[in-house]
Structures are given as C-alpha cells and as structure tokens.
Amino acid sequence: MDDSRNSHGMIQWHGTTIIGVKRGDTTVIAGDGQVSMGNTVMKPNARKVRRIGEGQKVIAGFAGATADAFTLFERLERKLEQHSGQLLRAAVELAKDWRTDKYLRNLEALMIVADKEVMLVLTGNGDVLEPEASSDTMIAAIGSGGNYALAAARALADYEDDPEKIARRAMAVAADVCVFTNDRVTLETI
C-alpha cells in the first residue's frame, strides 16, 4: 500500500474501501477484499470487516496496514472488556492510547466501528468521529475508494431504505472507479 502523505503530514490511504451505513436499528459495515502493494494486487479476497468483542456485538472495518489493524482490533477488544462493552468509551480510550503510546502511535490504519447504538471513525490522531446523520441515516467511509462509496451511498440513501443494499451498491461504485478497490465485498450487519 502506498503511504504517501498529504500537505498536513496525514497518511493518504491507498488500497481499500470501507463503508458504514446506519439506518434506524440496522448498521452495516462493508469492505472490499483487495490488498495492493504498489500497483500489484497481492490478494483479492482479504477480510477487512469483522465482528469483535464479547458476544460479537461490535462490527469493525479497517483501511491501512493489515498487521496494524489487527493490533488495533485486539486493543479495541480489550478496551471493550474493560468498559463492559460500551463502544464509545472503549473507542475514546483506544484513541487516547493510539495517540500517546510510543508503540501504538506508529500504527497506520483507520477504522469504522459500530454497535447497535453508535457508529464511529477512529484515527491515529486521536480522533473519535461520529458521522453526520441525515434524517435517520448515518454514513461513513474510509480508504482510497471511500469518497466514491460515500458519495454513492449519500445519493442512494434518498431512494433506498435498506442499509445493506446502500452499502453493497456504494461498494460496487467504488470498485468501478478506484483501482485499489475490488468487488469482493465482506459485509457485517448488526
């Protein structure tokens, strides 16, 4: 994956698309399966979205370095255990550690995490962002194809009620446009 940086020193992620769509009581996180190294597809069917935590009540998707993301998944699971499954509190504690811990500070990934109540975007800068909701729909996207998926999902949200259909169609649009995104989608619903 290319880790070129923008003018603010932030890493520009190239190599995946993750989208989260929350509508009513249903939240979906979907991600493509492509792992790229430079201009080469290394693996077409990686699983970048998974269930975590006790009872598998949290879904999470990542963009960025795979080993770093797995480390963050494990840390988030520990935080969920420490905070009785409260995702928001666990995410804030993880973000604090991520930003201040000498080892974690070097991890290069972004995450979308969700449970029944909340959907959040977590970054290594210590950000815990709740996406803006439009009517009863909340949409977040990360990765190189994230902006394409986000735009498609926002347009679809006016005409489609099913968050899974919105996420799948938005992922298809991203796969058609972003060379670092493919159409092998993993999707988890909560």
Tab-separated table of C-alpha atoms in Angstrom:
chain	number	residue	atom	x	y	z
A	1	MET	CA	0.000	0.000	0.000
A	2	ASP	CA	1.184	3.485	-0.778
A	3	ASP	CA	1.655	5.590	2.334
A	4	SER	CA	2.300	8.940	0.691
A	5	ARG	CA	1.412	11.901	2.834
A	6	ASN	CA	-0.641	14.995	2.072
A	7	SER	CA	0.433	18.567	2.857
A	8	HIS	CA	-0.683	18.184	6.502
A	9	GLY	CA	1.501	15.117	7.089
A	10	MET	CA	-1.546	12.844	7.217
A	11	ILE	CA	-1.210	9.495	5.513
A	12	GLN	CA	-3.128	9.160	2.276
A	13	TRP	CA	-4.526	5.615	2.313
A	14	HIS	CA	-4.478	3.719	-0.926
A	15	GLY	CA	-5.652	0.192	-1.052
A	16	THR	CA	-9.144	-0.358	0.233
A	17	THR	CA	-12.679	0.873	0.684
A	18	ILE	CA	-14.715	0.509	3.866
A	19	ILE	CA	-18.217	1.918	4.266
A	20	GLY	CA	-20.598	2.032	7.192
A	21	VAL	CA	-24.319	2.715	6.802
A	22	LYS	CA	-26.635	3.098	9.797
A	23	ARG	CA	-30.351	3.479	9.227
A	24	GLY	CA	-32.869	3.020	12.003
A	25	ASP	CA	-31.905	-0.006	14.104
A	26	THR	CA	-29.663	-1.569	11.443
A	27	THR	CA	-25.980	-0.872	10.885
A	28	VAL	CA	-23.888	-2.370	8.091
A	29	ILE	CA	-20.140	-2.185	7.551
A	30	ALA	CA	-18.794	-3.418	4.220
A	31	GLY	CA	-15.299	-3.640	2.795
A	32	ASP	CA	-13.626	-4.822	-0.368
A	33	GLY	CA	-11.121	-7.665	-0.473
A	34	GLN	CA	-8.195	-6.225	-2.396
A	35	VAL	CA	-4.744	-5.975	-0.849
A	36	SER	CA	-2.358	-3.969	-3.021
A	37	MET	CA	1.357	-3.392	-2.832
A	38	GLY	CA	2.179	-0.524	-5.103
A	39	ASN	CA	0.461	-1.283	-8.399
A	40	THR	CA	0.237	-5.027	-7.770
A	41	VAL	CA	-2.767	-6.881	-6.377
A	42	MET	CA	-1.308	-9.166	-3.711
A	43	LYS	CA	-4.579	-10.723	-2.573
A	44	PRO	CA	-8.109	-10.292	-3.934
A	45	ASN	CA	-10.160	-11.738	-1.056
A	46	ALA	CA	-8.904	-10.302	2.247
A	47	ARG	CA	-11.426	-9.926	5.058
A	48	LYS	CA	-11.220	-6.334	6.325
A	49	VAL	CA	-14.563	-6.320	8.148
A	50	ARG	CA	-15.223	-8.499	11.179
A	51	ARG	CA	-17.156	-8.883	14.415
A	52	ILE	CA	-15.284	-8.253	17.651
A	53	GLY	CA	-15.888	-8.166	21.368
A	54	GLU	CA	-17.764	-10.418	23.747
A	55	GLY	CA	-20.880	-11.732	22.072
A	56	GLN	CA	-19.634	-10.320	18.760
A	57	LYS	CA	-21.799	-7.201	19.303
A	58	VAL	CA	-19.388	-4.808	17.599
A	59	ILE	CA	-18.505	-4.735	13.910
A	60	ALA	CA	-15.331	-3.120	12.643
A	61	GLY	CA	-13.648	-2.439	9.325
A	62	PHE	CA	-10.161	-1.114	8.633
A	63	ALA	CA	-8.170	0.675	5.991
A	64	GLY	CA	-4.404	0.730	6.182
A	65	ALA	CA	-1.648	-1.634	7.186
A	66	THR	CA	-3.109	-5.072	7.916
A	67	ALA	CA	-0.874	-6.021	10.849
A	68	ASP	CA	-1.518	-2.619	12.421
A	69	ALA	CA	-5.255	-3.049	12.017
A	70	PHE	CA	-5.181	-6.477	13.698
A	71	THR	CA	-3.264	-4.953	16.601
A	72	LEU	CA	-5.921	-2.253	16.882
A	73	PHE	CA	-8.752	-4.818	16.706
A	74	GLU	CA	-7.149	-6.678	19.626
A	75	ARG	CA	-6.671	-3.463	21.615
A	76	LEU	CA	-10.253	-2.417	20.977
A	77	GLU	CA	-11.491	-5.819	22.124
A	78	ARG	CA	-9.544	-5.382	25.390
A	79	LYS	CA	-10.998	-1.910	25.858
A	80	LEU	CA	-14.500	-3.288	25.271
A	81	GLU	CA	-13.874	-5.880	28.000
A	82	GLN	CA	-12.574	-3.206	30.389
A	83	HIS	CA	-15.585	-0.959	29.770
A	84	SER	CA	-18.382	-3.546	29.836
A	85	GLY	CA	-18.950	-3.490	26.081
A	86	GLN	CA	-19.513	0.295	25.911
A	87	LEU	CA	-18.210	1.043	22.427
A	88	LEU	CA	-17.998	4.831	22.716
A	89	ARG	CA	-15.994	4.693	25.936
A	90	ALA	CA	-13.765	1.885	24.626
A	91	ALA	CA	-13.140	3.818	21.385
A	92	VAL	CA	-12.188	7.004	23.248
A	93	GLU	CA	-9.771	5.065	25.461
A	94	LEU	CA	-8.248	3.320	22.425
A	95	ALA	CA	-7.857	6.657	20.621
A	96	LYS	CA	-6.069	8.137	23.650
A	97	ASP	CA	-3.674	5.198	23.765
A	98	TRP	CA	-3.234	5.245	19.988
A	99	ARG	CA	-2.209	8.862	20.056
A	100	THR	CA	0.027	8.835	23.123
A	101	ASP	CA	1.576	5.346	23.358
A	102	LYS	CA	5.023	5.215	21.761
A	103	TYR	CA	4.342	1.855	20.072
A	104	LEU	CA	0.714	2.451	19.041
A	105	ARG	CA	1.473	5.927	17.709
A	106	ASN	CA	3.272	4.310	14.759
A	107	LEU	CA	0.319	2.134	13.719
A	108	GLU	CA	-1.076	3.179	10.348
A	109	ALA	CA	-4.747	2.382	9.963
A	110	LEU	CA	-8.200	3.908	10.105
A	111	MET	CA	-11.232	2.095	11.478
A	112	ILE	CA	-15.007	2.285	11.279
A	113	VAL	CA	-16.599	0.606	14.299
A	114	ALA	CA	-20.262	0.205	15.224
A	115	ASP	CA	-22.683	-1.408	17.616
A	116	LYS	CA	-26.466	-1.080	17.905
A	117	GLU	CA	-26.242	2.481	19.257
A	118	VAL	CA	-23.299	4.211	17.631
A	119	MET	CA	-21.046	4.247	14.552
A	120	LEU	CA	-17.582	5.835	14.821
A	121	VAL	CA	-14.494	6.542	12.729
A	122	LEU	CA	-11.226	6.095	14.673
A	123	THR	CA	-7.893	7.579	13.586
A	124	GLY	CA	-4.328	7.519	14.875
A	125	ASN	CA	-4.539	11.243	15.526
A	126	GLY	CA	-6.798	10.530	18.478
A	127	ASP	CA	-9.988	11.273	16.574
A	128	VAL	CA	-13.222	9.524	17.500
A	129	LEU	CA	-15.697	10.857	14.957
A	130	GLU	CA	-19.403	10.166	14.777
A	131	PRO	CA	-20.512	10.704	11.183
A	132	GLU	CA	-23.137	13.326	10.482
A	133	ALA	CA	-26.642	11.935	10.260
A	134	SER	CA	-29.007	12.999	7.515
A	135	SER	CA	-32.619	12.280	8.516
A	136	ASP	CA	-32.310	8.781	10.031
A	137	THR	CA	-29.242	7.701	8.028
A	138	MET	CA	-25.595	7.883	9.062
A	139	ILE	CA	-22.856	7.087	6.522
A	140	ALA	CA	-19.072	6.933	6.907
A	141	ALA	CA	-16.394	5.726	4.508
A	142	ILE	CA	-12.610	5.392	4.642
A	143	GLY	CA	-9.827	4.238	2.341
A	144	SER	CA	-8.797	5.085	-1.190
A	145	GLY	CA	-12.288	4.438	-2.565
A	146	GLY	CA	-14.015	5.895	0.482
A	147	ASN	CA	-15.049	9.169	-1.107
A	148	TYR	CA	-16.576	7.363	-4.090
A	149	ALA	CA	-18.509	4.992	-1.834
A	150	LEU	CA	-19.589	7.862	0.426
A	151	ALA	CA	-20.928	9.920	-2.475
A	152	ALA	CA	-22.764	6.927	-3.946
A	153	ALA	CA	-24.279	5.970	-0.578
A	154	ARG	CA	-25.471	9.510	0.110
A	155	ALA	CA	-27.185	9.635	-3.271
A	156	LEU	CA	-28.748	6.191	-2.764
A	157	ALA	CA	-29.987	6.987	0.750
A	158	ASP	CA	-32.741	9.204	-0.677
A	159	TYR	CA	-34.157	6.316	-2.712
A	160	GLU	CA	-33.275	3.141	-0.831
A	161	ASP	CA	-34.345	2.163	2.692
A	162	ASP	CA	-32.218	-0.969	3.157
A	163	PRO	CA	-28.735	-0.099	4.528
A	164	GLU	CA	-27.279	-3.353	3.169
A	165	LYS	CA	-28.414	-2.517	-0.366
A	166	ILE	CA	-26.994	1.006	0.014
A	167	ALA	CA	-23.627	-0.348	1.210
A	168	ARG	CA	-23.395	-3.031	-1.490
A	169	ARG	CA	-24.243	-0.608	-4.308
A	170	ALA	CA	-21.854	2.035	-2.945
A	171	MET	CA	-19.088	-0.578	-2.810
A	172	ALA	CA	-19.839	-1.536	-6.428
A	173	VAL	CA	-19.480	2.100	-7.484
A	174	ALA	CA	-16.160	2.409	-5.619
A	175	ALA	CA	-14.892	-0.822	-7.220
A	176	ASP	CA	-15.755	0.548	-10.667
A	177	VAL	CA	-13.861	3.794	-10.050
A	178	CYS	CA	-10.968	3.084	-7.656
A	179	VAL	CA	-8.168	0.843	-8.946
A	180	PHE	CA	-7.260	-0.091	-5.356
A	181	THR	CA	-10.764	-1.461	-4.638
A	182	ASN	CA	-12.344	-4.663	-5.920
A	183	ASP	CA	-15.850	-6.128	-5.942
A	184	ARG	CA	-15.233	-8.947	-3.419
A	185	VAL	CA	-17.230	-7.496	-0.559
A	186	THR	CA	-17.325	-8.654	3.050
A	187	LEU	CA	-20.345	-7.299	4.893
A	188	GLU	CA	-21.415	-7.499	8.539
A	189	THR	CA	-24.759	-6.318	9.916
A	190	ILE	CA	-25.720	-5.514	13.467
